[in-house]
C-alpha cells in the first residue's frame, strides 16, 4: 500500500523548537516558549507542501529549525535520507547548497554593504569553484528569472524597493540549484503581476529540476495554486494536513474553517456581503499554551473534552489528518474503522 | 456628491530624485493627492513604482543625499511639511502623522526592547510618565492582537514573529492618536484572521477619531474591503484615481485593467498558469518624456511615444475628486465593451 507512493524527499518527525524564557536580575530560566511543539509531515520529491496558519504560530521557526538555522530541541528532519537535525558541522556545510531558504524579512537578510552581484554570487563563492565569468553569467540569468533589470546589478540593498529586495533573496536561494527550498513568505512584498511571475518561475523550476518546496504563506489563493498538500498550523502544532483540493473545498478543523472564511474578496461589491467567522476569545501564548486543545479558547465548536485532552493528529478521512476531538471522540465511542485509521496513522502513513 | 470637507493632507506636485553613482533616478514624478478626514485612500501599483518613496518624502524620512525633493508641497492642516523646520517636523512625526514602515525589522531598533519603542512616543509626545506609558503600551499591544503583552514588552524584536513585528509597528504608529496614518504594506505578514482584526480596528479608529488613512498594499482584496478611494501608481506617477467601486467596475488605464486581470482567486477552477503583465517597468533614469507604460501596453499608438500623458478627468469632476486617468487612449464605454 505504501509502495504506491513516490518516496518523500523530506520527512519531519516530532520536531520541537523551544526558546528559553529568562527572567529576573540573574536571568534564570523560568520557562519555555514552545514555538514548535511536535510537528510531523512529509513532502514528496518534486512536490510542494503549503504551510499556513496564524501569525506567530511557528511557521518560520519550523523552516529555520529544519535547515538547522536554529538547533532543534527535539525531533528528526530527514532530507534525502539524512538527518539534518543531528548532522556534524562539516557534513552540514556540504549539505547546505542542496537546501536553501527564502527569508521572510528581505531587508534583514541581505548584507547592506554588498551589491546585488555580491549577494547573489556569495553562495557560489562559498560552495563552487566556478570562474568569475561563469558566476557573472549566472547572476544575470537569475536576475532575468526573477524580473530584476540587469542594470541594477551593482546597486546596494537600500537602493531597491521592498519588492525588488524580496526578489534578490529569491535569486540568491536559487543560485546553486538546490533540491529543497523553504520559501518563507516569498511573495508577500510583491505586486500581483510579479507574484505571478515568481510563482510561475517556482513551478517551472519544479517541473524542470524536480525541486521540492515548503511554501509558507498567508496568501491562501497562492497556496491553493502551488501546493498539492497544505498543513494548517495553530500555536506550534498542526491542526490539519490535507490535500489542497479537499481542504479548500471542505476544511475539517474548525481553525482551518475560520481561516478560509476570512480570505479577502477582491471585489468591493462581494466584499461588502461576505460572511466571515470572526474568532473571539483569548489568543493564547506559546509560553503558556492552554491545557487540552491549543485552539479551545477560541473554537466556536469547543466541547468539554477539548479543555482537558490534547487531540492527536489522526487520519479522519482517507488522506486527511486532523487534530480535533470532533472527529476522534465519535470514533472512540464506537466505530472500529476510525480506531484503525488512527493506528494506521501512528505507523506513519501521512501521504 | 456632497461638497468635500477640507482635506487633512494635501500633496501637490511632489518630485523626488535619487542622485546615485550611476546618475539620477526619478523615483517620484509630479504626484498629487489629497486626503479627507476619516477617509481611507488605498495606494496600489507596480513594485518600484514610487509608493514608499512618495510617502517617505512627505515626512522627509529619506536621507539626503541621495534623496532630493525637487519640488512639491505637502500641506498638513494647511502647513507645509516640506517647508517646516526639522524641529517642527519632529513634533509632527509620530504625533500628528503615524507611519507604519514596509520593513518592520529595519525600523525597529534591535538593541531596545519593544516596550521601550512603544512607550517612547507616549512619553515624548503625550507627556506620560513611565507607569502611564507602560499601561497604555500594554493596551495598544492587546489592541493589535498580541497575547501576553506584559511579558512581551521586555522582549527584543528578534524574539517576535514577522507578523508580530508588523503589529508592533502598527501599535507604535497609533500610539498618539494621529490625524493621519500612513501604512506601507502593513499587513503582508499577517494571516487573514488577524488581518481582518486589524482592518476592523482601523475602521473603528476612523469612525471614532476621524483618523484619515493612506494604505499602501498589493492586496487588492484588502483594497476592495476597506478603501474609499484608490490611487494607482506606475513609473513614479499617479496613472489612475477613482472611488473604489468605480475603479473595480470601470478601470480605465491599461495598467489597472491588466492588474485586475492578474488577481488569483480562491474559488473557481485552478488556473494552470498565473497571468502576468509581460515586460519590465521603466527604470526612470531621466524625466519621463513619453508614457512610462507604453512598452507593455496593448493600446500603444503614436501619441504615447510623443508625450507623457497628463491626468484627465473622465467624469467632469475636479482631478483627484472623481475618476481620472493619465492615458492617451480612450477606454470604450462599458456598453461597447460588452458588445466587443
Ligand atoms: N529567537 C526567538 N526567541 C524567542 N522567541 C522566539 C524566537 N523566534 C520566534 N520566537 C517566538 O516563537 C513563536 C513563533 O514564531 P515564528 O516566527 O515561527 O511565527 P510565524 O508562524 O512565522 O509567524 P508570522 O506569520 O507572523 O511570521 C512566536 O511566539 C515568537 O515570538
Ligand atoms: N536610495 C535609493 N537610491 C536609488 N534608488 C532608489 C532608492 N530608494 C528607492 N529607489 C528606487 O526608487 C524607485 C521607487 O521605490 P519605492 O520604494 O517607492 O517603490 P514601491 O512602489 O514602494 O515598491 P514596492 O511595492 O516594491 O515596495 C525604485 O525603482 C527604487 O529602486
Ligand atoms: Mg514567519
Ligand atoms: Mg514600497
XYZ file of C-alpha atoms and ligand atoms in Angstrom:
755
model
C 0.000 0.000 0.000
C 2.760 2.393 0.919
C 4.831 1.434 -2.094
C 2.388 3.055 -4.467
C 3.537 6.472 -3.263
C 6.683 8.159 -4.504
C 9.298 8.455 -1.769
C 9.253 11.581 0.362
C 12.287 13.836 -0.036
C 11.611 15.499 3.264
C 10.440 13.801 6.411
C 9.934 15.725 9.619
C 9.216 13.726 12.752
C 8.036 15.208 16.011
C 10.036 18.399 15.558
C 10.204 20.610 18.634
C 11.736 24.025 18.980
C 11.594 25.647 22.401
C 13.065 29.060 23.224
C 14.062 29.546 26.850
C 12.478 32.384 28.829
C 14.833 34.119 31.235
C 13.586 36.416 33.971
C 14.891 38.392 36.914
C 18.196 40.103 37.517
C 20.044 36.782 37.461
C 18.448 35.854 34.146
C 17.347 32.465 35.393
C 15.377 30.288 33.033
C 11.771 30.227 34.178
C 10.089 28.527 31.270
C 9.962 27.904 27.537
C 8.278 29.399 24.530
C 7.057 26.284 22.765
C 7.243 27.818 19.302
C 7.086 24.412 17.610
C 5.727 21.593 19.690
C 5.741 18.219 17.977
C 5.276 18.737 14.253
C 5.441 15.880 11.736
C 4.937 15.884 7.990
C 6.428 14.587 4.757
C 6.967 16.187 1.392
C 7.105 14.033 -1.701
C 10.042 14.757 -4.006
C 9.074 17.296 -6.634
C 6.016 18.493 -4.740
C 5.024 21.484 -2.643
C 3.669 21.470 0.865
C 1.869 24.677 1.825
C 2.276 25.796 5.432
C -0.306 28.282 6.638
C -1.606 29.479 9.975
C -1.935 32.325 12.383
C 0.802 34.903 12.677
C 3.194 33.725 15.389
C 2.089 30.086 15.258
C 5.605 28.845 14.453
C 5.826 28.578 10.664
C 9.122 30.413 10.222
C 10.536 28.536 13.194
C 9.663 25.199 11.541
C 11.519 26.314 8.402
C 14.542 27.586 10.291
C 14.792 24.549 12.549
C 14.515 22.214 9.544
C 17.503 23.834 7.864
C 19.441 23.987 11.152
C 19.401 27.771 11.288
C 18.170 27.006 14.796
C 19.265 23.993 16.825
C 16.040 21.990 17.184
C 15.078 20.970 20.726
C 13.950 17.520 19.566
C 12.878 15.581 16.531
C 14.231 14.310 13.240
C 14.493 16.124 9.932
C 15.321 13.730 7.130
C 16.211 15.397 3.867
C 17.122 12.933 1.162
C 17.562 10.264 3.815
C 19.999 12.209 6.002
C 19.038 13.552 9.406
C 19.885 17.234 9.215
C 18.936 17.766 12.844
C 21.893 15.680 14.025
C 24.437 16.334 11.304
C 28.032 17.266 12.215
C 29.189 20.757 11.139
C 31.304 19.744 8.136
C 28.648 17.413 6.743
C 26.108 20.167 7.289
C 28.237 22.638 5.340
C 28.373 20.227 2.418
C 24.634 19.687 2.613
C 23.810 23.420 2.598
C 23.830 24.035 -1.181
C 21.048 21.477 -1.611
C 18.719 23.105 0.917
C 18.001 26.810 0.881
C 15.666 29.337 2.388
C 13.998 32.465 1.085
C 13.638 34.647 4.154
C 10.514 36.433 5.279
C 12.276 39.695 6.097
C 14.206 40.566 2.932
C 15.893 43.669 4.309
C 17.244 41.968 7.399
C 18.631 39.014 5.474
C 20.634 40.985 2.901
C 24.053 42.357 3.793
C 23.735 46.151 3.412
C 27.394 46.540 2.450
C 27.239 44.185 -0.522
C 25.923 44.914 -4.003
C 23.304 42.731 -5.634
C 26.049 40.952 -7.593
C 27.943 40.236 -4.375
C 24.877 38.983 -2.525
C 23.707 36.653 -5.257
C 27.159 35.252 -6.023
C 28.187 34.762 -2.384
C 26.875 31.179 -2.204
C 28.764 30.429 -5.423
C 31.993 31.766 -3.895
C 31.439 29.623 -0.848
C 30.458 26.352 -2.498
C 31.756 26.248 -6.092
C 34.982 26.766 -7.989
C 33.286 28.480 -10.922
C 35.181 31.112 -12.888
C 34.329 34.777 -12.498
C 32.634 34.814 -15.904
C 30.504 31.826 -15.093
C 29.376 33.410 -11.829
C 28.544 36.714 -13.508
C 26.611 34.913 -16.186
C 24.668 33.004 -13.534
C 23.884 36.237 -11.662
C 22.423 37.780 -14.820
C 20.446 34.641 -15.585
C 18.941 34.693 -12.095
C 18.123 38.407 -12.391
C 16.204 37.728 -15.582
C 14.344 34.881 -13.943
C 13.107 36.940 -11.003
C 12.419 40.006 -13.153
C 15.159 42.358 -11.959
C 16.622 44.693 -14.539
C 20.254 43.810 -15.353
C 21.220 47.445 -14.893
C 20.602 47.070 -11.145
C 23.498 44.634 -10.729
C 25.794 46.999 -8.826
C 23.171 48.556 -6.576
C 23.089 48.123 -2.812
C 20.053 46.740 -0.953
C 18.832 50.138 0.298
C 18.576 51.336 -3.283
C 15.816 48.884 -4.039
C 12.113 48.924 -3.294
C 10.670 46.331 -0.890
C 9.536 44.042 -3.678
C 12.827 44.297 -5.519
C 14.706 43.279 -2.356
C 12.438 40.282 -1.938
C 13.466 39.130 -5.406
C 17.179 39.430 -4.590
C 16.573 36.940 -1.779
C 14.858 34.567 -4.179
C 17.664 34.837 -6.739
C 20.204 34.082 -4.037
C 18.330 30.995 -2.848
C 18.160 29.651 -6.399
C 21.825 30.332 -7.193
C 23.136 26.810 -6.568
C 20.170 24.838 -7.894
C 19.079 23.476 -4.523
C 16.837 20.410 -4.302
C 14.732 21.680 -1.421
C 13.742 25.271 -0.680
C 11.903 26.674 2.305
C 10.056 29.670 0.898
C 9.044 31.855 3.854
C 6.526 34.394 2.582
C 8.482 34.749 -0.651
C 5.843 36.813 -2.413
C 4.347 38.917 0.364
C 6.016 42.159 -0.699
C 5.373 41.778 -4.422
C 2.655 43.179 -6.627
C 0.282 40.629 -8.131
C 1.933 40.524 -11.521
C 5.384 39.901 -10.087
C 3.888 37.448 -7.603
C 2.543 35.543 -10.567
C 5.909 35.753 -12.298
C 7.726 34.355 -9.238
C 5.150 31.631 -8.673
C 5.338 30.619 -12.338
C 9.136 30.528 -12.010
C 8.934 28.305 -8.916
C 6.615 25.989 -10.830
C 8.829 25.900 -13.918
C 11.869 25.041 -11.818
C 9.911 22.357 -10.069
C 8.894 20.852 -13.369
C 12.351 21.076 -14.924
C 14.572 20.261 -11.968
C 12.195 18.417 -9.682
C 12.543 20.930 -6.827
C 10.694 20.336 -3.593
C 9.218 23.264 -1.673
C 7.916 24.085 1.743
C 5.846 27.140 0.903
C 4.974 29.308 3.899
C 2.411 31.954 3.078
C -0.572 33.919 4.268
C -1.831 34.133 0.724
C -4.298 31.282 0.632
C -5.089 31.610 -3.053
C -1.408 31.283 -3.964
C -1.041 28.293 -1.645
C -4.007 26.691 -3.351
C -2.390 27.299 -6.696
C 1.035 25.910 -5.797
C 0.671 23.219 -3.165
C -0.503 19.648 -3.539
C -0.941 19.420 0.218
C -1.423 22.006 2.915
C -0.598 21.919 6.617
C -2.566 24.340 8.782
C -0.715 25.233 11.971
C -2.050 26.694 15.158
C 0.116 27.598 18.138
C 3.066 25.314 17.470
C 1.098 22.292 16.266
C -0.502 21.052 13.066
C -4.291 21.316 13.193
C -4.981 19.839 9.784
C -2.920 18.360 6.954
C -4.946 17.657 3.849
C -4.678 17.552 0.094
C -5.125 21.109 -1.085
C -8.259 20.359 -3.099
C -10.051 18.793 -0.128
C -9.013 21.468 2.329
C -10.281 24.340 0.202
C -13.493 22.548 -0.680
C -14.291 21.499 2.886
C -11.931 22.353 5.742
C -12.357 19.911 8.623
C -10.586 21.543 11.556
C -12.570 24.483 12.985
C -9.479 26.708 12.841
C -8.925 25.852 9.163
C -12.561 26.688 8.566
C -12.264 30.094 10.245
C -9.061 30.856 8.363
C -10.541 30.099 4.959
C -13.660 32.105 5.702
C -11.571 35.234 6.264
C -9.955 35.366 2.815
C -10.422 38.779 1.239
C -12.624 39.015 -1.797
C -11.014 41.188 -4.481
C -14.336 42.756 -5.417
C -15.796 45.635 -3.396
C -19.395 44.576 -4.023
C -18.853 40.976 -2.878
C -16.565 42.156 -0.070
C -19.460 44.093 1.447
C -21.640 40.965 1.619
C -19.321 38.253 2.785
C -19.621 36.131 5.879
C -16.519 35.619 7.866
C -16.170 33.572 11.004
C -14.783 36.073 13.490
C -12.789 34.323 16.191
C -13.325 35.612 19.682
C -11.786 34.573 22.982
C -8.267 34.868 24.295
C -5.362 34.341 21.966
C -3.102 32.069 23.993
C 0.652 32.473 24.167
C 3.114 29.726 23.221
C 4.817 30.354 26.577
C 1.692 29.185 28.296
C -0.446 27.093 25.946
C -3.859 26.030 27.209
C -4.395 22.598 28.673
C -6.076 20.294 26.171
C -6.502 21.514 22.626
C -4.495 24.634 21.760
C -7.497 26.097 19.965
C -10.023 25.534 22.791
C -10.008 29.143 23.991
C -11.344 30.398 20.658
C -13.019 27.422 18.992
C -16.663 28.012 18.032
C -17.294 24.247 18.371
C -15.490 23.645 21.671
C -16.581 20.665 23.830
C -15.696 19.718 27.411
C -13.068 17.193 26.409
C -11.189 19.854 24.426
C -10.263 21.673 27.625
C -8.546 18.666 29.149
C -7.249 16.285 26.470
C -4.871 17.254 23.682
C -6.179 15.876 20.370
C -3.655 13.897 18.325
C -3.247 14.351 14.586
C -5.148 11.409 13.105
C -6.396 10.323 9.705
C -10.119 11.006 9.871
C -10.812 10.593 6.167
C -8.605 8.985 3.541
C -5.529 11.168 3.180
C -6.737 13.818 5.629
C -5.103 14.293 9.016
C -6.917 16.352 11.617
C -6.192 17.036 15.292
C -9.685 17.593 16.628
C -11.981 15.788 19.064
C -14.981 16.492 16.839
C -13.748 13.688 14.647
C -11.986 11.391 17.078
C -14.347 11.275 20.054
C -17.144 9.895 17.926
C -14.711 7.335 16.624
C -13.547 6.296 20.069
C -17.136 5.903 21.136
C -17.857 3.193 18.614
C -16.609 2.637 15.114
C -13.658 0.320 14.889
C -12.839 1.706 11.459
C -11.725 5.019 12.824
C -9.571 3.434 15.507
C -7.920 1.526 12.747
C -7.349 4.752 10.885
C -5.692 6.148 13.947
C -3.397 3.170 14.243
C -2.502 3.403 10.628
C -1.505 6.948 11.195
C 0.730 6.001 14.049
C 2.581 3.734 11.699
C 3.444 6.822 9.765
C 1.003 6.918 6.887
C 0.739 10.548 6.082
C 0.773 10.559 2.335
C -21.877 64.062 -4.118
C -21.611 66.428 -1.152
C -19.057 69.224 -1.221
C -15.804 67.649 0.017
C -14.590 68.587 3.503
C -11.302 70.483 3.798
C -8.523 67.924 3.316
C -6.341 66.952 6.286
C -3.471 66.294 3.939
C -2.895 67.709 0.513
C 0.113 66.845 -1.620
C 0.840 68.903 -4.731
C 3.351 68.241 -7.484
C 5.788 66.134 -5.487
C 9.042 65.219 -7.236
C 11.759 63.125 -5.637
C 15.021 62.214 -7.327
C 17.851 59.972 -6.089
C 21.356 61.015 -7.009
C 23.398 57.841 -7.330
C 26.811 56.898 -8.698
C 25.069 55.748 -11.851
C 23.165 59.003 -12.362
C 19.734 60.199 -11.297
C 16.722 58.030 -10.549
C 13.454 59.910 -10.968
C 11.502 57.895 -8.446
C 8.529 60.235 -7.919
C 7.236 62.435 -10.748
C 4.701 65.121 -10.027
C 2.481 63.232 -7.612
C -0.613 64.994 -6.256
C -3.329 63.659 -3.996
C -5.413 64.675 -1.020
C -6.956 63.001 1.972
C -10.191 63.938 3.687
C -10.857 63.419 7.396
C -11.876 59.843 8.155
C -11.119 58.753 4.608
C -9.094 55.724 3.578
C -7.075 56.134 0.403
C -5.732 52.865 -0.988
C -2.481 53.056 -2.950
C -1.606 50.252 -5.341
C 0.926 49.893 -8.107
C 3.809 48.020 -9.555
C 6.744 47.146 -7.327
C 9.225 50.015 -7.640
C 6.579 52.492 -8.840
C 7.368 55.006 -6.096
C 4.704 54.319 -3.469
C 7.063 54.136 -0.494
C 9.316 56.940 -1.705
C 6.281 59.224 -2.133
C 5.120 58.706 1.439
C 8.587 58.855 2.969
C 9.241 62.088 1.087
C 6.230 63.738 2.731
C 7.752 63.357 6.166
C 11.292 63.892 4.881
C 12.264 60.451 6.087
C 14.698 59.744 3.266
C 18.366 60.517 3.851
C 19.573 63.367 1.674
C 21.795 62.763 -0.202
C 20.971 60.657 -2.123
C 17.302 61.699 -1.958
C 16.465 65.141 -3.263
C 12.926 66.511 -3.071
C 12.936 68.719 -6.150
C 9.549 70.307 -5.793
C 6.123 70.000 -4.263
C 4.085 70.821 -1.212
C 2.660 68.579 1.468
C 0.063 70.512 3.422
C -0.983 69.025 6.726
C -3.837 71.093 8.137
C -2.625 73.911 5.888
C 1.057 73.821 6.944
C 3.694 72.653 4.502
C 5.670 69.691 5.851
C 8.311 70.204 3.192
C 8.999 73.771 4.324
C 8.957 73.209 8.108
C 11.999 73.356 10.353
C 13.368 69.987 11.474
C 12.176 70.672 14.964
C 8.597 71.395 13.904
C 8.664 68.279 11.767
C 9.793 66.112 14.660
C 6.746 67.237 16.594
C 4.527 66.186 13.691
C 6.085 62.767 13.119
C 4.633 60.175 15.389
C 2.203 62.638 16.971
C 0.067 64.021 14.141
C 1.132 61.543 11.474
C 1.686 57.875 12.301
C 3.838 55.870 9.907
C 3.972 52.087 9.523
C 7.052 51.166 7.509
C 7.133 48.431 4.915
C 10.092 46.699 6.526
C 9.442 46.305 10.254
C 12.798 44.787 11.075
C 14.728 47.825 9.896
C 12.544 50.357 11.613
C 12.526 48.597 14.963
C 15.742 49.071 16.872
C 17.250 45.652 17.607
C 19.019 46.742 20.794
C 15.980 48.115 22.605
C 13.071 46.153 23.985
C 9.795 46.575 22.201
C 8.297 48.117 25.308
C 10.836 50.898 25.081
C 9.949 51.570 21.486
C 6.199 51.590 22.040
C 6.498 53.785 25.129
C 8.886 56.327 23.649
C 6.338 58.330 21.623
C 3.905 58.234 24.538
C 6.461 59.811 26.847
C 7.814 62.188 24.233
C 4.610 63.429 22.613
C 1.836 62.700 25.110
C 3.651 63.755 28.261
C 3.004 60.445 30.038
C 5.152 59.135 32.874
C 6.643 55.635 32.672
C 3.838 53.877 34.508
C 1.155 55.506 32.383
C 3.096 54.805 29.220
C 3.536 51.172 30.188
C -0.162 50.710 30.856
C -1.021 52.321 27.533
C 1.621 50.241 25.711
C 0.086 47.031 27.034
C -3.324 48.237 25.944
C -2.018 49.038 22.461
C -0.353 45.643 22.035
C -3.553 43.929 23.076
C -5.462 46.064 20.616
C -3.363 44.684 17.748
C -3.824 41.124 18.995
C -0.522 40.339 20.713
C -1.132 37.895 23.547
C 0.742 38.029 26.817
C 1.527 41.701 26.191
C 3.043 42.445 29.579
C 5.797 39.861 29.208
C 6.289 40.783 25.565
C 7.163 44.377 26.481
C 10.508 43.201 27.783
C 11.467 41.241 24.667
C 13.619 42.285 21.734
C 12.481 42.452 18.080
C 14.215 39.221 17.026
C 12.115 37.314 19.531
C 8.936 38.221 17.675
C 7.496 36.589 14.575
C 7.299 38.613 11.338
C 3.620 39.356 11.781
C 4.033 40.329 15.425
C 6.675 42.891 14.500
C 4.334 44.318 11.954
C 1.614 44.623 14.576
C 4.016 46.313 16.984
C 4.744 48.853 14.252
C 1.030 49.468 13.882
C 0.706 49.905 17.652
C 3.543 52.464 17.661
C 2.006 54.372 14.770
C -1.353 54.516 16.549
C 0.094 55.377 19.966
C -0.602 59.118 19.860
C -3.973 59.020 18.083
C -2.604 60.699 14.941
C -4.806 62.657 12.500
C -3.226 60.807 9.613
C -1.965 57.243 9.484
C 0.308 56.252 6.612
C 0.597 52.497 6.437
C 3.035 50.975 3.935
C 2.195 47.317 3.307
C 1.211 46.959 6.961
C -0.386 43.524 6.801
C 1.795 41.476 4.442
C 2.983 39.230 7.266
C -0.429 38.722 8.831
C -2.726 35.797 8.340
C -6.193 36.592 7.107
C -7.896 36.314 10.502
C -5.515 38.709 12.225
C -5.574 40.917 9.182
C -9.355 41.042 9.472
C -8.977 42.030 13.113
C -6.562 44.854 12.201
C -8.850 46.059 9.428
C -11.765 46.171 11.878
C -9.608 48.151 14.291
C -8.739 50.617 11.549
C -12.395 51.059 10.610
C -13.251 51.746 14.218
C -10.480 54.334 14.600
C -11.733 56.132 11.552
C -15.242 56.199 12.924
C -14.297 57.180 16.466
C -11.377 59.524 15.890
C -11.913 60.552 12.289
C -8.419 59.343 11.508
C -7.555 59.646 7.804
C -5.520 56.818 6.350
C -3.229 56.096 3.427
C -2.964 52.342 2.943
C -0.332 51.039 0.521
C -0.845 47.438 -0.457
C -0.503 44.882 -3.221
C -3.530 43.050 -1.906
C -6.477 44.125 -3.997
C -8.725 42.071 -1.721
C -7.825 44.374 1.159
C -8.387 47.443 -1.024
C -11.798 46.138 -2.056
C -12.730 45.659 1.585
C -11.596 48.911 3.205
C -10.702 51.687 0.757
C -12.933 54.630 -0.101
C -10.759 55.757 -2.969
C -7.852 54.178 -4.799
C -4.778 55.721 -6.361
C -2.836 53.588 -8.854
C 0.857 54.350 -9.377
C 3.148 53.394 -12.229
C 6.607 54.685 -13.144
C 6.686 57.199 -10.298
C 3.381 58.850 -11.132
C -0.324 58.564 -10.496
C -1.857 56.851 -13.502
C -5.409 56.451 -12.226
C -7.515 57.567 -9.295
C -11.141 56.740 -8.541
C -13.648 55.733 -5.852
C -13.102 52.058 -5.051
C -16.202 50.560 -6.668
C -15.761 52.681 -9.755
C -12.160 51.550 -10.109
C -13.003 47.861 -9.938
C -16.079 48.192 -12.156
C -14.714 50.606 -14.729
C -10.899 50.615 -14.814
C -9.515 52.996 -17.432
C -5.750 52.725 -17.508
C -4.369 49.717 -19.375
C -2.106 49.011 -16.384
C -5.041 48.979 -13.971
C -7.000 46.763 -16.321
C -4.100 44.317 -16.622
C -3.579 44.389 -12.858
C -7.191 43.486 -12.118
C -6.961 40.560 -14.520
C -3.952 39.063 -12.749
C -5.626 38.555 -9.341
C -5.675 34.868 -8.456
C -8.965 33.726 -6.969
C -9.627 31.326 -4.147
C -12.723 29.907 -5.815
C -13.296 28.519 -9.289
C -11.044 26.235 -11.285
C -7.332 26.306 -10.555
C -5.521 28.054 -13.381
C -2.687 26.060 -14.894
C -0.531 29.155 -15.132
C -0.920 32.538 -13.459
C -1.327 35.594 -15.657
C 1.469 38.156 -15.655
C 1.873 41.587 -17.200
C 4.617 40.972 -19.750
C 7.667 43.215 -19.965
C 9.566 45.268 -17.423
C 8.811 48.568 -15.722
C 10.767 51.677 -16.753
C 13.969 52.377 -14.860
C 13.433 56.135 -14.584
C 16.963 57.356 -15.240
C 15.624 60.578 -16.758
C 12.429 62.628 -16.522
C 9.604 60.950 -18.408
C 9.034 62.330 -21.890
C 6.633 59.620 -23.009
C 4.120 57.303 -21.361
C 6.014 55.014 -18.932
C 3.697 52.086 -19.669
C 3.924 52.232 -23.439
C 6.390 49.386 -23.925
C 3.985 46.979 -22.238
C 0.726 48.431 -23.477
C -1.573 46.754 -25.956
C -3.184 50.083 -26.909
C 0.042 51.924 -27.736
C -0.183 54.444 -30.560
C 1.857 57.399 -31.858
C 0.807 59.839 -29.133
C 2.161 57.533 -26.429
C 5.722 57.972 -27.695
C 5.414 61.711 -28.061
C 4.250 62.884 -24.662
C 3.795 61.694 -21.121
C 0.011 61.877 -20.679
C -1.349 64.239 -18.017
C -4.141 63.195 -15.681
C -7.563 63.883 -17.151
C -10.977 63.538 -15.566
C -13.330 61.109 -17.228
C -16.419 62.204 -15.316
C -16.093 66.004 -15.318
C -15.078 66.134 -11.648
C -12.002 68.002 -10.455
C -8.804 65.942 -10.803
C -8.383 63.846 -7.671
C -12.036 64.150 -6.653
C -13.755 61.901 -9.164
C -12.307 59.411 -11.607
C -9.186 60.445 -13.511
C -6.606 58.687 -15.638
C -3.257 59.537 -17.235
C -3.511 57.855 -20.612
C -3.730 58.881 -24.261
C -6.036 56.023 -25.065
C -9.780 56.324 -24.505
C -11.234 53.185 -22.988
C -14.507 52.292 -24.728
C -17.645 52.898 -22.685
C -18.776 49.807 -20.805
C -21.703 49.061 -23.127
C -19.367 48.956 -26.131
C -17.029 46.656 -24.249
C -19.813 44.185 -23.656
C -20.540 44.144 -27.405
C -16.937 43.832 -28.432
N 14.614 33.761 18.738
C 13.465 33.682 19.422
N 13.437 33.813 20.774
C 12.279 33.723 21.463
N 11.076 33.515 20.912
C 11.025 33.380 19.575
C 12.201 33.455 18.754
N 11.846 33.303 17.452
C 10.500 33.127 17.459
N 10.009 33.169 18.729
C 8.592 33.007 19.118
O 8.115 31.803 18.551
C 6.770 31.953 18.089
C 6.679 31.539 16.642
O 7.386 32.452 15.824
P 7.501 32.286 14.237
O 8.362 33.397 13.746
O 7.880 30.904 13.891
O 5.986 32.531 13.779
P 5.346 32.541 12.314
O 4.309 31.482 12.265
O 6.402 32.517 11.277
O 4.597 33.938 12.321
P 4.419 35.048 11.178
O 3.337 34.550 10.299
O 3.978 36.249 11.969
O 5.732 35.235 10.517
C 6.390 33.395 18.381
O 5.663 33.438 19.581
C 7.717 34.100 18.533
O 7.618 35.203 19.393
N 18.175 55.102 -2.008
C 17.817 54.889 -3.283
N 18.698 55.087 -4.273
C 18.346 54.877 -5.560
N 17.136 54.439 -5.970
C 16.213 54.215 -5.024
C 16.496 54.416 -3.621
N 15.395 54.114 -2.917
C 14.465 53.715 -3.822
N 14.948 53.782 -5.078
C 14.235 53.468 -6.326
O 13.069 54.247 -6.386
C 12.008 53.532 -7.012
C 10.758 53.639 -6.168
O 10.930 52.868 -4.977
P 9.762 52.636 -3.904
O 10.398 52.009 -2.734
O 8.985 53.888 -3.714
O 8.832 51.571 -4.679
P 7.442 50.954 -4.184
O 6.390 51.425 -5.137
O 7.245 51.219 -2.748
O 7.715 49.420 -4.481
P 7.388 48.100 -3.612
O 5.974 47.784 -3.927
O 8.309 47.074 -4.197
O 7.655 48.412 -2.184
C 12.508 52.101 -7.201
O 12.805 51.896 -8.555
C 13.757 52.009 -6.347
O 14.698 51.156 -6.943
Mg 7.115 33.947 9.964
Mg 7.384 50.057 -1.067
